[in-house]
């Protein structure tokens, strides 16, 4: 497809599948072509307690297979929603965002870089070297991706490339620029994700060059300024780099075969967001409101932040292991628990208690109390006098009622499942 053909196909998809999709643009290329995105969900455009996944194709202009496969993917989900269980699972439990072409100018020029001849997968801020930290010097396509990741809290993502057949995972570079294995804190989880793709593929996992069809980026060949590492560090998003065809620019007649080889891989990777991992929400025991706290795993130097609206979190983890999970929030006492993560997902909600301090005879919350109200001070002074007994009875009664409400609230939280595929539900 030409860029005009691609734009037409995206808009036609939006009209044909309007019940489960929306079309939007995250910006424009150097030459002004819109960077169109297809969102697929049973509630497109709405914020929910569901994980978000993004696919990006055509990062390099001379690698167009990805943009074609992503249109195939979108149409398959639309055609099979409510008839195929996997399609229905994805549409109803994930917000899938598809950017078929990040580099439409490079595609039209049939060049690797964009219209300014910049490799977009070397244009992101780097963790090891002071590269690309000047926002004004970044390419418009790069800025669009960065702003997109700020607007939407993606749990995971993948970019589609060509020229090899392998699923690549972080880190993509090393501190000393050597070509050697350099794993990130979530190395086991990334190997698990990459294996989902390779083993669902027609023949990727049988690769003789890459054992199991996966590779650590730095051990293959190190790059700097890449999008994959940036996503993990700065966007809280677990991203893979997928090489989906040995031939960068195959004959168009081969596309149906390449789609057939990659179809289950593309679907299973998205579905893994709800079929595996740890999911839940964080609440306050004081009033039941959602808390945008932080989830950490003991022994893994990485944190996941809960959403601001619903305080939902989605922590990808490798299965068949025991994890100590810790929930923290400023102004609240942290809580931790140990879980065993098997092949299925676990739903784990946290109810955090506020931190209280005792000042005089009055319990005060360090973070929520406003003691500047004169009437409040007069009331406290009134209670501190000869009405102390009445005050103590009042406090005891109030505490009993709060305990009942809290137990009722916990019962309600424990019956709430984030996803129908979660195997176990717990509240801490």
Tab-separated table of C-alpha atoms in Angstrom:
chain	number	residue	atom	x	y	z
A	1	UNK	CA	0.000	0.000	0.000
A	2	UNK	CA	1.072	3.540	-0.645
A	3	UNK	CA	0.723	6.002	2.220
A	4	UNK	CA	-2.516	7.213	0.677
A	5	UNK	CA	-3.733	3.601	0.445
A	6	UNK	CA	-2.797	3.022	4.078
A	7	UNK	CA	-4.655	6.130	5.229
A	8	UNK	CA	-7.713	5.041	3.264
A	9	UNK	CA	-7.561	1.524	4.733
A	10	UNK	CA	-7.351	2.894	8.276
A	11	UNK	CA	-10.319	5.208	7.815
A	12	UNK	CA	-12.368	2.472	6.153
A	13	UNK	CA	-11.601	0.195	9.079
A	14	UNK	CA	-12.829	2.872	11.467
A	15	UNK	CA	-16.125	3.086	9.621
A	16	UNK	CA	-16.584	-0.658	9.245
A	17	UNK	CA	-15.656	-1.500	12.833
A	18	UNK	CA	-16.832	1.639	14.625
A	19	UNK	CA	-18.375	-0.391	17.470
A	20	UNK	CA	-14.965	-1.567	18.673
A	21	UNK	CA	-12.542	1.061	17.413
A	22	UNK	CA	-11.577	4.684	17.100
A	23	UNK	CA	-9.113	6.370	14.766
A	24	UNK	CA	-6.832	9.147	15.942
A	25	UNK	CA	-3.498	10.750	15.084
A	26	UNK	CA	-0.562	11.217	17.464
A	27	UNK	CA	1.205	13.769	15.276
A	28	UNK	CA	2.705	14.247	11.843
A	29	UNK	CA	5.847	13.202	10.009
A	30	UNK	CA	8.454	15.646	8.708
A	31	UNK	CA	6.489	15.949	5.463
A	32	UNK	CA	3.208	16.393	7.314
A	33	UNK	CA	1.683	12.923	6.918
A	34	UNK	CA	-0.552	12.038	9.920
A	35	UNK	CA	0.640	9.259	12.195
A	36	UNK	CA	-2.676	7.388	12.322
A	37	UNK	CA	-3.512	5.035	15.175
A	38	UNK	CA	-6.265	2.419	15.409
A	39	UNK	CA	-7.522	1.727	18.929
A	40	UNK	CA	-9.387	-1.556	19.330
A	41	UNK	CA	-11.531	-2.159	22.423
A	42	UNK	CA	-15.133	-2.782	23.367
A	43	UNK	CA	-14.982	0.714	24.912
A	44	UNK	CA	-12.588	2.641	22.676
A	45	UNK	CA	-11.497	6.004	23.997
A	46	UNK	CA	-12.704	5.278	27.533
A	47	UNK	CA	-10.395	4.918	30.518
A	48	UNK	CA	-10.803	1.538	32.207
A	49	UNK	CA	-9.011	-0.781	34.602
A	50	UNK	CA	-7.620	-2.706	31.641
A	51	UNK	CA	-4.029	-2.898	30.387
A	52	UNK	CA	-3.073	-1.056	27.215
A	53	UNK	CA	-0.832	-2.506	24.519
A	54	UNK	CA	0.651	-0.790	21.465
A	55	UNK	CA	2.007	-2.161	18.209
A	56	UNK	CA	4.194	0.057	16.015
A	57	UNK	CA	5.143	-0.803	12.453
A	58	UNK	CA	7.414	0.693	9.801
A	59	UNK	CA	9.883	2.311	12.239
A	60	UNK	CA	12.425	2.014	9.460
A	61	UNK	CA	11.159	3.217	6.106
A	62	UNK	CA	12.620	0.297	4.172
A	63	UNK	CA	10.941	-2.305	6.409
A	64	UNK	CA	7.264	-2.166	5.381
A	65	UNK	CA	6.062	-5.667	6.312
A	66	UNK	CA	4.996	-4.538	9.782
A	67	UNK	CA	2.539	-1.936	8.514
A	68	UNK	CA	0.842	-4.549	6.344
A	69	UNK	CA	0.681	-7.144	9.142
A	70	UNK	CA	-0.892	-4.657	11.549
A	71	UNK	CA	-3.712	-3.905	9.113
A	72	UNK	CA	-4.235	-7.664	8.774
A	73	UNK	CA	-4.342	-7.901	12.580
A	74	UNK	CA	-6.896	-5.126	12.990
A	75	UNK	CA	-9.200	-6.590	10.363
A	76	UNK	CA	-8.941	-10.088	11.817
A	77	UNK	CA	-9.948	-8.845	15.278
A	78	UNK	CA	-12.905	-6.963	13.818
A	79	UNK	CA	-14.045	-9.921	11.708
A	80	UNK	CA	-13.752	-12.447	14.534
A	81	UNK	CA	-14.950	-10.493	17.554
A	82	UNK	CA	-17.715	-12.408	19.406
A	83	UNK	CA	-17.090	-15.538	17.312
A	84	UNK	CA	-13.467	-16.354	18.169
A	85	UNK	CA	-12.584	-16.622	21.900
A	86	UNK	CA	-9.121	-15.083	21.493
A	87	UNK	CA	-10.399	-12.111	19.509
A	88	UNK	CA	-13.174	-11.582	22.051
A	89	UNK	CA	-10.722	-11.826	24.959
A	90	UNK	CA	-8.479	-9.137	23.476
A	91	UNK	CA	-11.273	-6.749	22.497
A	92	UNK	CA	-13.037	-6.996	25.865
A	93	UNK	CA	-10.002	-7.015	28.176
A	94	UNK	CA	-7.271	-4.957	26.490
A	95	UNK	CA	-7.024	-1.523	24.897
A	96	UNK	CA	-4.974	-2.315	21.797
A	97	UNK	CA	-3.436	0.654	19.963
A	98	UNK	CA	-1.978	0.062	16.493
A	99	UNK	CA	0.308	2.545	14.713
A	100	UNK	CA	0.872	0.887	11.314
A	101	UNK	CA	3.513	3.366	10.164
A	102	UNK	CA	5.779	5.463	12.370
A	103	UNK	CA	7.864	6.494	9.364
A	104	UNK	CA	5.626	7.133	6.336
A	105	UNK	CA	8.167	9.533	4.798
A	106	UNK	CA	10.939	6.945	4.924
A	107	UNK	CA	8.583	4.436	3.342
A	108	UNK	CA	7.743	6.727	0.431
A	109	UNK	CA	11.481	7.400	-0.058
A	110	UNK	CA	12.264	3.713	0.425
A	111	UNK	CA	14.973	4.669	2.922
A	112	UNK	CA	15.742	3.492	6.455
A	113	UNK	CA	15.604	6.938	8.079
A	114	UNK	CA	12.898	9.568	7.994
A	115	UNK	CA	12.775	12.541	5.596
A	116	UNK	CA	15.696	14.091	7.499
A	117	UNK	CA	17.651	10.830	7.079
A	118	UNK	CA	17.558	10.175	10.828
A	119	UNK	CA	17.230	6.593	12.098
A	120	UNK	CA	14.190	6.895	14.378
A	121	UNK	CA	15.324	3.895	16.423
A	122	UNK	CA	18.457	5.842	17.445
A	123	UNK	CA	16.622	9.084	18.263
A	124	UNK	CA	15.409	8.396	21.831
A	125	UNK	CA	17.165	9.442	25.076
A	126	UNK	CA	19.797	6.851	25.975
A	127	UNK	CA	20.547	5.505	29.455
A	128	UNK	CA	24.279	4.977	29.005
A	129	UNK	CA	25.386	7.968	26.957
A	130	UNK	CA	24.151	11.597	26.737
A	131	UNK	CA	22.278	11.112	23.495
A	132	UNK	CA	19.078	12.812	22.337
A	133	UNK	CA	18.305	14.708	25.534
A	134	UNK	CA	17.738	17.956	23.647
A	135	UNK	CA	14.007	17.912	22.934
A	136	UNK	CA	14.291	20.536	20.189
A	137	UNK	CA	16.628	18.326	18.170
A	138	UNK	CA	14.361	15.257	18.182
A	139	UNK	CA	12.483	14.261	15.092
A	140	UNK	CA	8.717	14.939	15.008
A	141	UNK	CA	7.989	11.208	14.777
A	142	UNK	CA	10.062	10.585	17.919
A	143	UNK	CA	8.359	13.402	19.813
A	144	UNK	CA	4.990	11.963	18.820
A	145	UNK	CA	5.856	8.571	20.328
A	146	UNK	CA	7.176	10.138	23.541
A	147	UNK	CA	4.061	12.292	23.991
A	148	UNK	CA	1.858	9.314	23.181
A	149	UNK	CA	3.485	7.305	25.969
A	150	UNK	CA	2.885	10.210	28.360
A	151	UNK	CA	-0.811	10.378	27.467
A	152	UNK	CA	-1.533	6.643	27.686
A	153	UNK	CA	-0.152	4.301	30.353
A	154	UNK	CA	0.911	1.384	28.177
A	155	UNK	CA	1.683	-1.874	29.961
A	156	UNK	CA	3.547	-3.428	27.044
A	157	UNK	CA	4.309	-2.874	23.383
A	158	UNK	CA	6.236	-4.179	20.399
A	159	UNK	CA	7.724	-2.725	17.243
A	160	UNK	CA	7.779	-4.673	13.981
A	161	UNK	CA	10.953	-4.753	11.875
A	162	UNK	CA	12.352	-6.769	8.986
A	163	UNK	CA	15.634	-8.351	7.966
A	164	UNK	CA	15.726	-11.225	10.467
A	165	UNK	CA	13.449	-13.613	12.320
A	166	UNK	CA	13.778	-13.149	16.090
A	167	UNK	CA	12.166	-11.551	19.151
A	168	UNK	CA	14.600	-9.047	20.687
A	169	UNK	CA	14.425	-7.841	24.311
A	170	UNK	CA	16.335	-5.311	26.552
A	171	UNK	CA	18.874	-4.137	27.148
A	172	UNK	CA	19.814	-3.016	23.654
A	173	UNK	CA	23.129	-1.506	24.729
A	174	UNK	CA	25.954	-1.879	27.223
A	175	UNK	CA	27.894	0.550	29.395
A	176	UNK	CA	31.166	-0.162	27.593
A	177	UNK	CA	29.683	-0.540	24.092
A	178	UNK	CA	30.683	-4.198	24.026
A	179	UNK	CA	28.673	-6.855	22.200
A	180	UNK	CA	27.685	-8.967	25.190
A	181	UNK	CA	24.608	-10.103	27.059
A	182	UNK	CA	23.289	-7.324	29.286
A	183	UNK	CA	19.946	-8.028	30.905
A	184	UNK	CA	17.593	-5.482	32.462
A	185	UNK	CA	16.058	-5.959	35.950
A	186	UNK	CA	13.108	-7.829	34.397
A	187	UNK	CA	15.277	-10.075	32.240
A	188	UNK	CA	13.301	-13.245	33.036
A	189	UNK	CA	9.992	-11.550	32.269
A	190	UNK	CA	11.271	-10.252	28.937
A	191	UNK	CA	12.584	-13.691	27.999
A	192	UNK	CA	9.126	-15.064	28.796
A	193	UNK	CA	7.413	-12.414	26.634
A	194	UNK	CA	9.815	-12.940	23.739
A	195	UNK	CA	9.276	-16.703	23.980
A	196	UNK	CA	5.513	-16.236	23.743
A	197	UNK	CA	6.045	-14.598	20.365
A	198	UNK	CA	8.693	-16.966	19.047
A	199	UNK	CA	6.940	-20.189	20.104
A	200	UNK	CA	3.605	-18.999	18.696
A	201	UNK	CA	5.302	-18.303	15.355
A	202	UNK	CA	5.398	-20.792	12.508
A	203	UNK	CA	9.174	-21.322	12.681
A	204	UNK	CA	10.852	-18.526	14.669
A	205	UNK	CA	11.591	-20.740	17.684
A	206	UNK	CA	13.482	-23.251	15.514
A	207	UNK	CA	16.099	-20.657	14.550
A	208	UNK	CA	19.676	-21.949	14.365
A	209	UNK	CA	21.100	-18.443	14.769
A	210	UNK	CA	19.014	-17.479	17.813
A	211	UNK	CA	18.294	-20.273	20.357
A	212	UNK	CA	14.554	-20.429	20.928
A	213	UNK	CA	14.046	-17.591	18.456
A	214	UNK	CA	14.836	-14.874	21.027
A	215	UNK	CA	17.832	-12.674	21.751
A	216	UNK	CA	19.077	-10.062	24.145
A	217	UNK	CA	19.631	-6.928	22.081
A	218	UNK	CA	23.109	-6.130	23.369
A	219	UNK	CA	24.323	-9.668	22.758
A	220	UNK	CA	23.131	-9.499	19.129
A	221	UNK	CA	24.448	-6.031	18.301
A	222	UNK	CA	24.294	-3.047	20.694
A	223	UNK	CA	22.424	0.105	19.724
A	224	UNK	CA	22.009	3.411	21.544
A	225	UNK	CA	19.080	5.799	21.509
A	226	UNK	CA	16.657	2.938	20.868
A	227	UNK	CA	12.939	3.043	21.548
A	228	UNK	CA	12.788	-0.327	23.334
A	229	UNK	CA	14.985	0.618	26.295
A	230	UNK	CA	13.447	4.094	26.512
A	231	UNK	CA	9.969	2.597	26.918
A	232	UNK	CA	11.033	0.381	29.795
A	233	UNK	CA	12.949	3.124	31.635
A	234	UNK	CA	10.811	6.199	31.067
A	235	UNK	CA	7.325	4.988	30.157
A	236	UNK	CA	6.908	1.961	32.436
A	237	UNK	CA	6.228	-0.084	29.306
A	238	UNK	CA	7.671	-3.532	28.533
A	239	UNK	CA	8.623	-3.370	24.849
A	240	UNK	CA	9.959	-5.994	22.453
A	241	UNK	CA	11.591	-5.469	19.076
A	242	UNK	CA	10.204	-8.059	16.669
A	243	UNK	CA	12.006	-9.014	13.474
A	244	UNK	CA	9.157	-10.610	11.540
A	245	UNK	CA	10.607	-11.451	8.122
A	246	UNK	CA	14.069	-12.266	6.772
A	247	UNK	CA	13.358	-10.256	3.642
A	248	UNK	CA	12.929	-6.562	4.404
A	249	UNK	CA	10.875	-5.787	1.299
A	250	UNK	CA	9.304	-9.016	0.007
A	251	UNK	CA	6.941	-9.320	-2.896
A	252	UNK	CA	3.416	-8.282	-1.944
A	253	UNK	CA	2.189	-11.749	-2.928
A	254	UNK	CA	4.080	-13.155	0.069
A	255	UNK	CA	2.234	-11.006	2.626
A	256	UNK	CA	-0.629	-13.479	3.272
A	257	UNK	CA	1.933	-16.183	4.084
A	258	UNK	CA	3.924	-13.878	6.378
A	259	UNK	CA	0.666	-12.918	8.103
A	260	UNK	CA	-0.211	-16.576	8.603
A	261	UNK	CA	3.227	-17.227	10.141
A	262	UNK	CA	2.949	-14.244	12.545
A	263	UNK	CA	-0.779	-14.241	13.267
A	264	UNK	CA	-0.838	-16.293	16.484
A	265	UNK	CA	2.308	-14.578	17.739
A	266	UNK	CA	0.746	-11.133	17.387
A	267	UNK	CA	-2.460	-12.298	19.080
A	268	UNK	CA	-0.885	-14.285	21.913
A	269	UNK	CA	1.509	-11.509	22.867
A	270	UNK	CA	-1.385	-9.095	23.381
A	271	UNK	CA	-3.492	-11.706	25.167
A	272	UNK	CA	-0.623	-12.449	27.564
A	273	UNK	CA	-1.332	-9.120	29.264
A	274	UNK	CA	-4.437	-10.588	30.873
A	275	UNK	CA	-3.625	-14.293	30.756
A	276	UNK	CA	-0.500	-13.902	32.874
A	277	UNK	CA	1.025	-11.489	35.374
A	278	UNK	CA	-0.199	-9.636	38.422
A	279	UNK	CA	-3.143	-7.235	38.278
A	280	UNK	CA	-5.099	-5.271	40.829
A	281	UNK	CA	-5.926	-1.961	42.446
A	282	UNK	CA	-4.804	0.018	45.491
A	283	UNK	CA	-7.338	1.511	47.920
A	284	UNK	CA	-7.363	3.575	51.082
A	285	UNK	CA	-8.806	1.861	54.160
A	286	UNK	CA	-9.833	5.297	55.402
A	287	UNK	CA	-12.434	6.110	52.770
A	288	UNK	CA	-12.073	3.444	50.067
A	289	UNK	CA	-10.761	5.856	47.458
A	290	UNK	CA	-8.271	4.656	44.823
A	291	UNK	CA	-4.620	5.394	45.569
A	292	UNK	CA	-2.164	5.920	42.677
A	293	UNK	CA	0.564	4.097	44.560
A	294	UNK	CA	3.583	2.084	43.501
A	295	UNK	CA	3.994	-1.678	43.135
A	296	UNK	CA	7.428	-3.182	43.567
A	297	UNK	CA	8.754	-6.724	43.610
A	298	UNK	CA	11.430	-7.616	46.152
A	299	UNK	CA	14.665	-8.427	44.369
A	300	UNK	CA	13.712	-6.649	41.112
A	301	UNK	CA	14.931	-3.059	40.811
A	302	UNK	CA	11.874	-1.751	38.981
A	303	UNK	CA	8.550	-0.237	39.996
A	304	UNK	CA	5.125	0.002	38.376
A	305	UNK	CA	2.854	2.932	39.142
A	306	UNK	CA	-0.893	2.488	39.544
A	307	UNK	CA	-3.210	4.629	37.442
A	308	UNK	CA	-4.348	8.016	38.727
A	309	UNK	CA	-8.069	7.499	38.114
A	310	UNK	CA	-8.749	3.911	39.192
A	311	UNK	CA	-5.410	3.061	40.854
A	312	UNK	CA	-5.174	-0.069	38.712
A	313	UNK	CA	-1.813	-1.686	38.095
A	314	UNK	CA	-0.604	-4.380	35.729
A	315	UNK	CA	2.712	-6.016	36.624
A	316	UNK	CA	4.116	-8.410	34.032
A	317	UNK	CA	6.123	-11.234	35.585
A	318	UNK	CA	7.575	-14.556	34.496
A	319	UNK	CA	5.401	-17.458	35.732
A	320	UNK	CA	6.316	-20.440	37.905
A	321	UNK	CA	7.969	-18.394	40.599
A	322	UNK	CA	7.324	-16.915	44.043
A	323	UNK	CA	7.255	-13.142	44.416
A	324	UNK	CA	7.051	-10.753	47.356
A	325	UNK	CA	4.850	-7.860	46.264
A	326	UNK	CA	5.020	-4.471	48.006
A	327	UNK	CA	2.502	-1.629	47.674
A	328	UNK	CA	3.488	1.880	48.786
A	329	UNK	CA	1.873	5.303	48.768
A	330	UNK	CA	3.049	8.539	50.450
A	331	UNK	CA	1.002	9.107	53.598
A	332	UNK	CA	0.094	5.440	53.950
A	333	UNK	CA	1.672	2.416	55.544
A	334	UNK	CA	3.167	0.073	52.989
A	335	UNK	CA	1.927	-3.518	52.732
A	336	UNK	CA	3.541	-6.618	51.335
A	337	UNK	CA	2.509	-10.157	50.603
A	338	UNK	CA	3.977	-13.222	48.919
A	339	UNK	CA	2.308	-14.822	45.902
A	340	UNK	CA	2.984	-17.865	43.772
A	341	UNK	CA	2.535	-17.044	40.105
A	342	UNK	CA	1.781	-20.082	37.986
A	343	UNK	CA	0.596	-20.194	34.370
A	344	UNK	CA	-2.432	-17.985	35.002
A	345	UNK	CA	-2.913	-14.383	36.075
A	346	UNK	CA	-3.340	-13.301	39.695
A	347	UNK	CA	-5.605	-10.460	40.825
A	348	UNK	CA	-4.239	-8.788	43.953
A	349	UNK	CA	-5.790	-5.685	45.551
A	350	UNK	CA	-4.122	-3.705	48.327
A	351	UNK	CA	-5.956	-1.748	51.044
A	352	UNK	CA	-3.489	0.652	52.666
A	353	UNK	CA	-3.885	2.247	56.095
A	354	UNK	CA	-3.150	5.956	56.577
A	355	UNK	CA	-0.213	6.915	58.749
A	356	UNK	CA	-1.450	8.501	62.012
A	357	UNK	CA	0.380	10.365	64.762
A	358	UNK	CA	-0.809	11.246	68.263
A	359	UNK	CA	-0.792	14.916	69.216
A	360	UNK	CA	-2.191	15.577	72.667
A	361	UNK	CA	-5.370	13.597	73.042
A	362	UNK	CA	-6.390	13.824	69.380
A	363	UNK	CA	-5.475	11.369	66.608
A	364	UNK	CA	-4.372	13.280	63.523
A	365	UNK	CA	-3.506	12.179	60.000
A	366	UNK	CA	-0.211	13.729	58.948
A	367	UNK	CA	-1.329	14.162	55.339
A	368	UNK	CA	-5.055	14.831	55.406
A	369	UNK	CA	-5.608	16.910	58.536
A	370	UNK	CA	-6.334	20.624	58.256
A	371	UNK	CA	-5.927	22.176	61.691
A	372	UNK	CA	-6.291	25.803	60.663
A	373	UNK	CA	-10.026	25.886	61.252
A	374	UNK	CA	-10.775	27.875	64.421
A	375	UNK	CA	-14.100	26.135	65.028
A	376	UNK	CA	-12.377	22.747	64.840
A	377	UNK	CA	-9.874	23.800	67.504
A	378	UNK	CA	-12.679	25.086	69.721
A	379	UNK	CA	-14.530	21.778	69.341
A	380	UNK	CA	-11.402	19.789	70.231
A	381	UNK	CA	-10.855	21.984	73.303
A	382	UNK	CA	-14.514	21.470	74.283
A	383	UNK	CA	-14.119	17.688	74.045
A	384	UNK	CA	-10.908	17.796	76.040
A	385	UNK	CA	-12.678	19.184	79.113
A	386	UNK	CA	-15.255	17.551	81.338
A	387	UNK	CA	-16.894	15.930	78.280
A	388	UNK	CA	-13.940	13.526	77.971
A	389	UNK	CA	-16.054	10.461	78.796
A	390	UNK	CA	-18.613	11.378	76.161
A	391	UNK	CA	-15.763	11.943	73.711
A	392	UNK	CA	-14.253	8.498	74.389
A	393	UNK	CA	-17.638	6.785	73.923
A	394	UNK	CA	-18.090	8.680	70.657
A	395	UNK	CA	-14.644	7.595	69.407
A	396	UNK	CA	-15.258	3.943	70.337
A	397	UNK	CA	-18.618	3.920	68.546
A	398	UNK	CA	-17.141	5.584	65.480
A	399	UNK	CA	-14.278	3.099	65.416
A	400	UNK	CA	-16.705	0.159	65.576
A	401	UNK	CA	-18.735	1.548	62.653
A	402	UNK	CA	-15.559	2.144	60.608
A	403	UNK	CA	-14.478	-1.449	61.242
A	404	UNK	CA	-17.794	-2.751	59.929
A	405	UNK	CA	-17.601	-0.537	56.850
A	406	UNK	CA	-13.998	-1.549	56.205
A	407	UNK	CA	-14.796	-5.272	56.424
A	408	UNK	CA	-17.736	-4.755	54.100
A	409	UNK	CA	-15.530	-2.808	51.683
A	410	UNK	CA	-12.832	-5.495	51.686
A	411	UNK	CA	-15.429	-8.126	50.926
A	412	UNK	CA	-16.580	-6.050	47.997
A	413	UNK	CA	-13.017	-5.570	46.723
A	414	UNK	CA	-12.202	-9.266	46.979
A	415	UNK	CA	-15.062	-10.235	44.719
A	416	UNK	CA	-14.016	-7.751	42.051
A	417	UNK	CA	-12.031	-9.384	39.245
A	418	UNK	CA	-9.965	-7.308	36.895
A	419	UNK	CA	-10.166	-9.894	34.150
A	420	UNK	CA	-12.177	-13.049	33.616
A	421	UNK	CA	-8.964	-14.996	33.042
A	422	UNK	CA	-7.512	-14.211	36.477
A	423	UNK	CA	-7.200	-17.533	38.299
A	424	UNK	CA	-6.848	-16.279	41.864
A	425	UNK	CA	-8.052	-13.193	43.683
A	426	UNK	CA	-6.634	-11.810	46.922
A	427	UNK	CA	-6.864	-8.679	49.058
A	428	UNK	CA	-4.099	-7.444	51.330
